[in-house]
C-alpha positions as a printed Julia matrix, in Angstrom:
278×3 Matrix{Float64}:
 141.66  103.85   -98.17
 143.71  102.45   -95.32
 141.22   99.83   -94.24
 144.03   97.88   -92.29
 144.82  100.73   -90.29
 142.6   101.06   -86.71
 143.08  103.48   -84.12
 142.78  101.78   -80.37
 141.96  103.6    -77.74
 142.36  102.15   -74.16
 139.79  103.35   -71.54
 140.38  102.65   -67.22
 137.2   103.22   -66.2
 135.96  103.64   -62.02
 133.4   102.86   -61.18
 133.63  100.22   -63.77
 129.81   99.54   -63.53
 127.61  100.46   -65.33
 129.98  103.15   -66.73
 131.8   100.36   -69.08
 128.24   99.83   -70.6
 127.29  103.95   -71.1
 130.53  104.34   -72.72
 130.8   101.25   -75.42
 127.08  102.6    -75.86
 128.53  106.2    -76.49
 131.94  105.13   -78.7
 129.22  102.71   -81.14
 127.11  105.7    -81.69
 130.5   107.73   -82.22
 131.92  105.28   -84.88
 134.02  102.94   -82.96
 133.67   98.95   -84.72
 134.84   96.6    -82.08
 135.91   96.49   -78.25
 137.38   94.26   -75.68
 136.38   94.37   -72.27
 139.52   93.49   -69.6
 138.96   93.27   -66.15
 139.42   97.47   -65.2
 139.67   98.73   -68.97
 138.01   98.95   -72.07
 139.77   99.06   -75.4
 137.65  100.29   -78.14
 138.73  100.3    -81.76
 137.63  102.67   -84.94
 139.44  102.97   -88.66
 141.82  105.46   -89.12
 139.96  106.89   -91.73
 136.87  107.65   -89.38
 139.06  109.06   -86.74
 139.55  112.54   -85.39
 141.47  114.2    -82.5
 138.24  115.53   -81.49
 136.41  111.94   -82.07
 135.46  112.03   -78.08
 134.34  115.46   -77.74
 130.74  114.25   -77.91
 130.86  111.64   -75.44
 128.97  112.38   -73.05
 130.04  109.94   -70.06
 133.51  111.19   -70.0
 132.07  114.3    -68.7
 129.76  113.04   -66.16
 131.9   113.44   -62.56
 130.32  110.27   -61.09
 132.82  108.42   -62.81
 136.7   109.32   -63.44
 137.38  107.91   -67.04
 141.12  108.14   -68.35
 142.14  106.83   -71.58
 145.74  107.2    -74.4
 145.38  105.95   -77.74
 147.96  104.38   -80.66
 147.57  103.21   -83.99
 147.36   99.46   -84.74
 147.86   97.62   -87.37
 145.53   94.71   -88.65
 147.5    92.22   -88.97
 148.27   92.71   -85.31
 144.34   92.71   -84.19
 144.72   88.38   -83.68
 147.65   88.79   -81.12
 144.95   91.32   -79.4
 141.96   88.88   -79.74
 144.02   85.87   -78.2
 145.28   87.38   -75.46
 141.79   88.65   -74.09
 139.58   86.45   -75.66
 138.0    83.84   -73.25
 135.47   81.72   -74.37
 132.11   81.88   -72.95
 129.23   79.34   -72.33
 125.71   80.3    -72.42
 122.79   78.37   -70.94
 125.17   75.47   -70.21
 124.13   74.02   -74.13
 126.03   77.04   -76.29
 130.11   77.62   -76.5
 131.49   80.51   -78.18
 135.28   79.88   -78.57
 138.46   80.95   -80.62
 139.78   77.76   -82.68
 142.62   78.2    -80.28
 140.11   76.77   -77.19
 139.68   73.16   -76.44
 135.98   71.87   -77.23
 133.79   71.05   -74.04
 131.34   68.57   -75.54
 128.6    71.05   -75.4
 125.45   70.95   -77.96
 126.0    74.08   -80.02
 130.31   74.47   -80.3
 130.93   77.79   -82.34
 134.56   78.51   -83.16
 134.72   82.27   -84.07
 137.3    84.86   -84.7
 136.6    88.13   -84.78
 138.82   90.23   -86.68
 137.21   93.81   -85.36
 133.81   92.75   -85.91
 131.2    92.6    -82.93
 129.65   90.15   -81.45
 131.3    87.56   -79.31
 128.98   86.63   -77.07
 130.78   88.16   -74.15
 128.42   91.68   -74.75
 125.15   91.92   -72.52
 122.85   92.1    -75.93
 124.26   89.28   -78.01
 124.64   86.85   -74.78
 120.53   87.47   -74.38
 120.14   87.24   -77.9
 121.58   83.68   -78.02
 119.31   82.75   -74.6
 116.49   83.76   -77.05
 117.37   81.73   -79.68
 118.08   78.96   -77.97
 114.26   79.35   -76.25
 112.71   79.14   -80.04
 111.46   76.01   -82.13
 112.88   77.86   -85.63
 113.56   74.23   -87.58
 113.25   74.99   -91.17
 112.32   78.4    -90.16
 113.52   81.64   -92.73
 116.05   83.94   -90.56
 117.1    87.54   -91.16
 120.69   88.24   -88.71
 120.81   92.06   -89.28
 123.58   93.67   -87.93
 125.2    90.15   -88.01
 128.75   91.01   -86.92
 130.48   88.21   -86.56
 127.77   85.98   -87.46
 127.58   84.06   -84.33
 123.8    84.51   -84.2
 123.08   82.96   -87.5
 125.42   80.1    -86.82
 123.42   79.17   -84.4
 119.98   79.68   -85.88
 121.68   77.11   -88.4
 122.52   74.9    -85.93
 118.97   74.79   -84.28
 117.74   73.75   -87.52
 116.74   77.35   -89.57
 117.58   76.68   -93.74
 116.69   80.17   -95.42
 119.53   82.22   -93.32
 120.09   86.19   -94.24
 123.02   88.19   -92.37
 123.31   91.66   -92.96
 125.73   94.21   -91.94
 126.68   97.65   -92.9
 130.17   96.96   -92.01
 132.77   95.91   -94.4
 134.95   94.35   -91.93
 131.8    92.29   -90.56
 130.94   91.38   -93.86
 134.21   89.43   -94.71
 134.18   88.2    -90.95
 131.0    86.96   -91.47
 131.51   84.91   -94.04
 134.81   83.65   -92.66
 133.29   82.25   -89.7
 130.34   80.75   -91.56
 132.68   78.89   -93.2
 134.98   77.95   -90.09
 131.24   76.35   -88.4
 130.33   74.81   -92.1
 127.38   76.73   -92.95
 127.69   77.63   -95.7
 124.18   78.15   -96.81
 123.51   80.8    -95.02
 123.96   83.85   -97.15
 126.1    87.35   -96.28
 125.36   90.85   -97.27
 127.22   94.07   -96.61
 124.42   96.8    -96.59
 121.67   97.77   -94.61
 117.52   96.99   -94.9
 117.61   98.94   -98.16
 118.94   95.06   -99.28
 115.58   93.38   -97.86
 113.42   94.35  -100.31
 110.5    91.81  -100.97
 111.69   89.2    -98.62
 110.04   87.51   -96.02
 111.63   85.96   -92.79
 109.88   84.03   -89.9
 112.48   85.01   -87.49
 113.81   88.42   -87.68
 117.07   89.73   -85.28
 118.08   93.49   -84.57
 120.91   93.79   -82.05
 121.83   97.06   -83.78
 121.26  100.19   -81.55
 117.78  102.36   -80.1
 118.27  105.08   -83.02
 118.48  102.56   -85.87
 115.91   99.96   -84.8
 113.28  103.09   -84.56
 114.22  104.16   -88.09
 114.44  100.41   -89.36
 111.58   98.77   -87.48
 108.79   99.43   -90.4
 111.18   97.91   -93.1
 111.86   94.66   -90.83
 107.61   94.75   -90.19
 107.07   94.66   -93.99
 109.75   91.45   -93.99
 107.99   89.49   -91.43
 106.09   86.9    -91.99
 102.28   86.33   -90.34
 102.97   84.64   -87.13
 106.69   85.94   -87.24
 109.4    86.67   -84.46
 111.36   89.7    -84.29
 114.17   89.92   -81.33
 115.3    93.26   -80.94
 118.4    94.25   -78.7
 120.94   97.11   -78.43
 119.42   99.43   -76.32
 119.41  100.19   -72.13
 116.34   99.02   -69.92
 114.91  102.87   -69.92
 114.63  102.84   -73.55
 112.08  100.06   -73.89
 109.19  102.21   -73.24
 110.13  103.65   -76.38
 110.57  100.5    -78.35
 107.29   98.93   -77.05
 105.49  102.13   -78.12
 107.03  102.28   -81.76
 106.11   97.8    -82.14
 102.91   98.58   -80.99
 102.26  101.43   -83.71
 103.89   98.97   -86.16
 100.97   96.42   -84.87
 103.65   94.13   -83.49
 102.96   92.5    -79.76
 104.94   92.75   -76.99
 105.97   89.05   -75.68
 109.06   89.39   -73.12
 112.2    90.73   -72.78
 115.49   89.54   -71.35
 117.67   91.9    -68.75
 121.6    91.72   -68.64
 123.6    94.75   -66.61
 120.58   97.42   -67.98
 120.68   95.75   -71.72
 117.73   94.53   -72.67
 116.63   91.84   -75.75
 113.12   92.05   -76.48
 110.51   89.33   -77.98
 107.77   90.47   -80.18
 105.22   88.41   -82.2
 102.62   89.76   -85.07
């Protein structure tokens, strides 16, 4: 397999708002593993051997005459993805207390400094769902607490679970390239102890988290939602994000089947990152 091999596509997108949003939404669903967000485009990245000429023919947005949507593609090598990330990478600060930087950026003296870099996984911090997941971690006592990162991407999330004090740290993802990432930026923040998986909640088995996160997508949290029930512990947290403000009608009603309890949810550009407690 040509795993080195990725196929960017670059998107100029007007009205850039919320269309940018709809159509990252749209080219996850489709396949595509990682994307940058630039001031008027979007670049959005897949593996060559998921691609197809006819790869956009189901997305939906690019059809919709409200917004005029023009995109080219090329292929791109891997070992040319870093040159990519540096030159649109900015680092971000969340809640005033939380950095997420390249090891290329200068420290600030914030609390919680996490170096990351990427290498086509997701999850920088700069998208609307892991920004609010990070506000929600950073609201939660979770010292000594058992974690489950599931969809981990980079692993930004459970580096900083480990930094606010959690010991028993799972991160799961069904991506290959987010696996190795993972792991590389575990190491990078030293910590080490928390553990990386490449699968999916067939891999959770009999285990038993306090603190549970899903920033996956709506389809896969409604299939996956019993299996991360069964792995929370009584008195447990589960933080679900990845989905658009209208779809949380639909997630409440599916928790509340499950016997899980609504608590709050967080609101970022029509993203939404939801708290529930059993």
């Amino acid at each position: 397999m040509s795993n080195n091999i990725y196929i960017e596509y670059r998107f100029t997108v007007e009205p850039k708002e919320p269309a940018s949003d709809i159509l990252i939404a749209e080219l996850g669903e489709a396949g595509f593993e990682s994307f940058v967000e630039e001031e008027d485009e979007v670049l959005a990245y897949i593996q060559k051997t998921d691609w197809s000429l006819d790869i956009l023919n189901e997305i939906q947005i690019l059809k919709n005459k409200n917004f005029e949507i023009k995109y080219g593609y090329k292929e791109i090598q891997q070992e040319n993805w870093n040159a990519t990330w540096e030159q649109n990478f900015q680092p971000i600060i969340v809640d005033h207390v939380c950095m997420i930087r390249a090891p290329f950026h200068e420290p600030i003296g914030v609390e919680y400094d996490i170096i990351i870099e990427p290498k086509m996984s997701f999850g920088t911090g700069h998208h609307e769902t892991t920004h609010m997941m990070l506000q929600h971690i950073l609201q939660l006592n979770i010292k000594d607490k058992t974690v489950l990162d599931m969809g981990s991407g980079t692993g930004v999330l459970a580096i900083l679970t480990a930094m606010r004090g959690a010991t028993d740290i799972d991160a799961i993802d069904i991506d290959n390239w987010c696996f190795l990432n993972a792991q590389e930026n575990i190491i990078r923040n030293k910590m080490e102890f928390i553990s990386v998986y490449e699968g999916d909640v067939a891999l959770l088995n009999d285990k038993k988290y306090d603190l549970i996160i899903a920033n996956i997508n709506r389809n896969i949290l409604l299939q996956d939602l019993p299996a991360y029930v069964r792995s929370l512990n009584k008195n447990g947290i589960l933080l679900l994000s990845g989905f658009y403000t209208e779809d949380l009608d639909i997630i409440n009603q599916k928790c509340i089947e499950l016997e899980l309890k609504f608590e709050k949810n967080l609101e970022r550009n029509n993203w939404v990152a939801a708290k529930y407690v059993n």
